[in-house]
Coordinates of C-alpha atoms in Angstrom, one line a residue:
X1306 CA 51.9 -66.4 -71.2
X1307 CA 52.6 -64.4 -68.0
X1308 CA 52.2 -65.9 -64.6
X1309 CA 49.1 -63.8 -64.0
X1310 CA 47.5 -65.5 -67.0
X1311 CA 47.9 -68.8 -65.1
X1312 CA 45.5 -67.7 -62.4
X1313 CA 43.5 -70.7 -61.3
X1314 CA 40.5 -68.6 -60.2
X1315 CA 39.5 -65.1 -61.3
X1316 CA 37.2 -62.9 -59.3
X1317 CA 35.6 -61.0 -62.2
X1318 CA 33.7 -58.4 -60.1
X1319 CA 34.5 -56.9 -56.7
X1320 CA 34.7 -53.5 -55.0
X1321 CA 38.1 -53.1 -53.5
X1322 CA 37.6 -49.4 -53.0
X1323 CA 34.7 -49.9 -50.6
X1324 CA 35.8 -49.0 -47.0
X1325 CA 35.3 -52.5 -45.7
X1326 CA 38.0 -53.8 -48.0
X1327 CA 40.1 -50.7 -48.6
X1328 CA 41.0 -50.5 -44.9
X1329 CA 43.0 -53.7 -45.1
X1330 CA 43.6 -53.9 -48.9
X1331 CA 47.1 -55.4 -48.6
X1332 CA 45.8 -58.3 -46.5
X1333 CA 42.7 -58.8 -48.7
X1334 CA 45.0 -59.1 -51.8
X1335 CA 47.3 -61.5 -50.0
X1336 CA 44.5 -63.7 -48.8
X1337 CA 43.2 -63.8 -52.3
X1338 CA 46.5 -65.0 -53.6
X1339 CA 46.8 -67.6 -50.9
X1340 CA 43.4 -68.9 -52.2
X1341 CA 44.9 -69.0 -55.7
X1342 CA 42.8 -66.0 -56.8
X1343 CA 45.5 -64.2 -58.8
X1344 CA 43.3 -61.9 -60.8
X1345 CA 40.6 -59.5 -59.6
X1346 CA 38.5 -56.8 -61.3
X1347 CA 37.5 -54.0 -59.0
X1348 CA 34.5 -52.0 -60.2
X1349 CA 34.1 -48.3 -59.8
X1350 CA 30.4 -47.4 -59.2
X1351 CA 30.5 -43.6 -59.4
X1352 CA 32.8 -40.9 -60.7
X1353 CA 33.7 -39.7 -57.2
X1354 CA 35.5 -43.0 -56.6
X1355 CA 37.6 -42.9 -59.7
X1356 CA 40.8 -41.9 -58.0
X1357 CA 40.6 -44.7 -55.4
X1358 CA 39.9 -47.3 -58.0
X1359 CA 42.8 -46.2 -60.2
X1360 CA 45.2 -46.1 -57.2
X1361 CA 44.3 -49.7 -56.3
X1362 CA 44.7 -50.9 -59.9
X1363 CA 48.0 -49.1 -60.2
X1364 CA 49.3 -50.5 -56.9
X1365 CA 48.5 -54.2 -57.4
X1366 CA 49.5 -56.0 -60.6
X1367 CA 46.7 -58.6 -59.9
X1368 CA 44.0 -56.0 -60.1
X1369 CA 42.2 -54.6 -63.2
X1370 CA 39.2 -52.3 -63.1
X1371 CA 35.9 -51.4 -64.7
X1372 CA 34.5 -47.8 -64.7
X1373 CA 30.9 -46.6 -64.8
X1374 CA 27.9 -45.4 -62.8
X1375 CA 25.8 -47.9 -60.9
X1376 CA 22.1 -47.4 -61.5
X1377 CA 21.6 -46.4 -57.8
X1378 CA 23.7 -43.2 -58.6
X1379 CA 22.4 -42.4 -62.1
X1380 CA 20.2 -39.6 -60.8
X1381 CA 22.6 -38.1 -58.3
X1382 CA 26.2 -38.4 -59.6
X1383 CA 27.6 -36.3 -62.4
X1384 CA 26.7 -37.8 -65.7
X1385 CA 29.4 -39.8 -67.5
X1386 CA 29.1 -39.0 -71.2
X1387 CA 30.2 -41.4 -73.9
X1388 CA 33.3 -39.2 -74.4
X1389 CA 34.0 -39.3 -70.7
X1390 CA 33.9 -43.1 -70.7
X1391 CA 36.0 -43.4 -73.8
X1392 CA 38.7 -41.2 -72.3
X1393 CA 38.7 -43.3 -69.1
X1394 CA 39.0 -46.4 -71.2
X1395 CA 42.4 -45.4 -72.4
X1396 CA 43.9 -46.4 -69.1
X1397 CA 45.7 -49.7 -69.7
X1398 CA 44.2 -51.5 -66.7
X1399 CA 40.6 -50.5 -67.5
X1400 CA 39.1 -53.6 -69.1
X1401 CA 35.4 -53.1 -69.0
X1402 CA 32.7 -50.4 -69.2
X1403 CA 30.5 -50.3 -66.1
X1404 CA 29.0 -51.4 -64.0
X1405 CA 25.9 -49.8 -65.4
X1406 CA 22.3 -51.0 -65.9
X1407 CA 18.9 -50.9 -64.4
X1408 CA 17.8 -51.5 -60.8
X1409 CA 14.1 -51.1 -60.1
X1410 CA 14.2 -52.8 -56.7
X1411 CA 15.2 -49.7 -54.7
X1412 CA 15.2 -46.9 -57.3
X1413 CA 12.4 -47.5 -59.9
X1414 CA 11.4 -43.8 -59.6
X1415 CA 14.7 -43.0 -61.4
X1416 CA 14.1 -45.3 -64.3
X1417 CA 14.6 -42.6 -66.9
X1418 CA 18.0 -41.3 -65.7
X1419 CA 19.1 -45.0 -65.3
X1420 CA 18.1 -45.8 -68.8
X1421 CA 19.9 -42.6 -70.2
X1422 CA 23.0 -43.5 -68.3
X1423 CA 22.9 -47.1 -69.4
X1424 CA 22.7 -46.0 -73.0
X1425 CA 25.8 -44.0 -72.7
X1426 CA 27.6 -47.0 -71.3
X1427 CA 26.4 -49.2 -74.1
X1428 CA 27.6 -46.7 -76.7
X1429 CA 31.0 -46.5 -75.0
X1430 CA 31.2 -50.3 -75.1
X1431 CA 30.3 -50.3 -78.8
X1432 CA 32.9 -47.6 -79.7
X1433 CA 35.7 -48.8 -77.4
X1434 CA 35.3 -52.6 -78.0
X1435 CA 35.5 -53.1 -74.2
X1436 CA 32.9 -55.4 -72.7
X1437 CA 29.9 -53.9 -71.0
X1438 CA 29.4 -54.9 -67.3
X1439 CA 25.7 -54.9 -66.6
X1440 CA 23.8 -54.6 -63.3
X1441 CA 20.2 -55.7 -63.6
X1442 CA 17.6 -56.1 -60.8
X1443 CA 13.9 -56.3 -61.0
X1444 CA 14.1 -54.8 -64.5
X1445 CA 14.1 -57.9 -66.8
X1446 CA 11.7 -56.6 -69.4
X1447 CA 13.3 -53.2 -69.9
X1448 CA 16.7 -54.7 -69.7
X1449 CA 16.0 -57.2 -72.5
X1450 CA 14.4 -54.5 -74.7
X1451 CA 17.3 -52.1 -74.4
X1452 CA 20.0 -54.7 -74.8
X1453 CA 18.4 -56.3 -77.9
X1454 CA 17.6 -52.9 -79.5
X1455 CA 21.1 -51.6 -79.1
X1456 CA 22.8 -54.8 -80.0
X1457 CA 20.9 -54.9 -83.3
X1458 CA 22.3 -51.4 -84.0
X1459 CA 25.9 -52.4 -83.3
X1460 CA 27.0 -55.6 -81.6
X1461 CA 29.0 -55.4 -78.4
X1462 CA 30.3 -57.9 -75.8
X1463 CA 28.7 -58.0 -72.4
X1464 CA 28.6 -59.8 -69.0
X1465 CA 25.5 -59.8 -66.8
X1466 CA 27.2 -59.4 -63.5
X1467 CA 25.9 -61.1 -60.3
X1468 CA 23.2 -62.7 -62.4
X1469 CA 20.0 -63.3 -60.4
X1470 CA 17.3 -62.5 -63.0
X1471 CA 14.9 -64.8 -64.6
X1472 CA 15.3 -67.6 -67.1
X1473 CA 13.9 -65.5 -70.0
X1474 CA 16.5 -62.8 -69.6
X1475 CA 19.2 -65.3 -69.3
X1476 CA 18.2 -67.0 -72.6
X1477 CA 17.9 -63.6 -74.4
X1478 CA 21.4 -62.6 -73.2
X1479 CA 22.9 -65.9 -74.2
X1480 CA 21.4 -65.6 -77.6
X1481 CA 23.4 -62.4 -78.1
X1482 CA 26.6 -64.1 -77.1
X1483 CA 26.7 -62.5 -73.6
X1484 CA 28.2 -64.1 -70.5
X1485 CA 26.5 -64.7 -67.2
X1486 CA 28.5 -64.1 -64.0
X1487 CA 27.5 -66.0 -60.9
X1488 CA 28.1 -64.8 -57.4
X1489 CA 27.8 -66.2 -53.9
X1490 CA 24.0 -66.2 -54.4
X1491 CA 24.5 -69.4 -56.4
X1492 CA 25.4 -71.2 -53.2
X1493 CA 22.3 -70.2 -51.2
X1494 CA 19.9 -73.0 -50.4
X1495 CA 17.0 -70.9 -51.7
X1496 CA 18.6 -70.3 -55.1
X1497 CA 17.0 -73.2 -56.8
X1498 CA 16.0 -71.4 -60.0
X1499 CA 19.4 -69.7 -60.3
X1500 CA 21.1 -73.0 -59.9
X1501 CA 18.9 -74.4 -62.7
X1502 CA 19.8 -71.4 -64.9
X1503 CA 23.5 -72.0 -64.1
X1504 CA 23.2 -75.6 -65.2
X1505 CA 21.6 -74.6 -68.5
X1506 CA 24.2 -72.0 -69.3
X1507 CA 26.8 -73.1 -71.8
X1508 CA 30.1 -73.7 -70.0
X1509 CA 31.9 -71.3 -72.2
X1510 CA 29.6 -68.4 -71.1
X1511 CA 30.1 -68.8 -67.3
X1512 CA 32.0 -66.4 -65.1
X1513 CA 32.3 -66.2 -61.3
X1514 CA 32.6 -63.3 -59.0
X1515 CA 32.2 -62.3 -55.3
X1516 CA 30.7 -58.8 -55.7
X1517 CA 32.5 -58.3 -52.4
X1518 CA 32.2 -56.9 -49.8
X1519 CA 28.6 -58.2 -50.2
X1520 CA 26.9 -61.6 -50.8
X1521 CA 29.4 -63.9 -49.2
X1522 CA 29.0 -67.5 -50.3
X1523 CA 28.2 -70.4 -48.1
X1524 CA 29.8 -71.2 -45.6
X1525 CA 30.6 -67.5 -45.0
X1526 CA 27.1 -66.2 -45.6
X1527 CA 26.3 -63.2 -43.5
X1528 CA 29.9 -62.3 -43.1
X1529 CA 31.9 -59.7 -45.0
X1530 CA 32.8 -61.0 -48.4
X1531 CA 36.2 -60.7 -50.1
X1532 CA 37.9 -62.0 -53.3
X1533 CA 39.4 -65.0 -51.6
X1534 CA 35.9 -66.4 -51.2
X1535 CA 35.4 -66.8 -54.9
X1536 CA 37.1 -70.2 -54.4
X1537 CA 34.0 -71.3 -52.6
X1538 CA 31.8 -70.3 -55.5
X1539 CA 34.1 -72.3 -57.8
X1540 CA 33.8 -75.3 -55.5
X1541 CA 30.0 -75.1 -55.6
X1542 CA 29.8 -74.5 -59.3
X1543 CA 32.1 -77.4 -60.0
X1544 CA 30.0 -79.7 -57.8
X1545 CA 26.8 -78.7 -59.6
X1546 CA 28.5 -79.6 -63.0
X1547 CA 30.1 -82.7 -61.6
X1548 CA 33.6 -81.4 -62.3
X1549 CA 36.7 -81.0 -60.3
X1550 CA 37.2 -77.5 -59.0
X1551 CA 40.4 -77.1 -60.9
X1552 CA 38.7 -78.0 -64.2
X1553 CA 35.9 -75.6 -63.5
X1554 CA 38.3 -72.9 -62.6
X1555 CA 40.2 -73.4 -65.9
X1556 CA 36.9 -73.0 -67.8
X1557 CA 35.9 -69.8 -66.1
X1558 CA 39.4 -68.4 -66.3
X1559 CA 39.5 -69.1 -70.0
X1560 CA 36.1 -67.5 -70.4
X1561 CA 37.3 -64.4 -68.5
X1562 CA 40.3 -63.9 -70.8
X1563 CA 38.1 -64.5 -73.9
X1564 CA 35.7 -61.7 -72.8
X1565 CA 38.2 -59.3 -71.2
X1566 CA 40.8 -59.8 -73.9
X1567 CA 42.8 -56.7 -72.9
X1568 CA 43.5 -58.1 -69.4
X1569 CA 47.2 -58.9 -68.9

């Protein structure tokens, strides 16, 4: 087992290519390592950011990446075909397909191109064997319908990133063997339902993430987020489960490597 496999905490979803983090990328990575976050997955949200994402992953051994089109850009960015995604997946540090999915909060008027793009990502996950990284907001019914229909055609592995949807979608995803990833939202005082969903999620299906530079956890809420802060999410999750942080970190890290089996 390599030293990186011994990471106490993994940030399973961040955006290191975003300007807020990229401008001080060396310091961001160093602060993460000081917080015992020795593995990060940076997520590319649109094709025009491919090069920046690849450069970061190539520069830092601690960083892997996922590639896809965020639903916000499904109607405006060049379409990624299944073949495009499969070609990208050949890079040794690409460990997931996405993020992709449905977001009807800001962009419901683009539901059709979002769904078309999402289907391409699902097919690429089915063909490549890499996990699908899903973004879902205000789209629970359509999300469940698409995931279940496509899973019945050909099973695939999946993580529902930054999970903040309802209990019904959580249960449907867990029934398919998917993972739920919890962000700093879990630590918010108002997130009572999400905390209940977290507590009802099997421990072997839980991941944690920052989704940085956004959604900083308590006590950093309102500030710029970064991978080092995933340690605060680990502290909070461990407390909810009445576990020591180290034990909770071991669980979520093992879950990460089970899902993202090509990492390190």
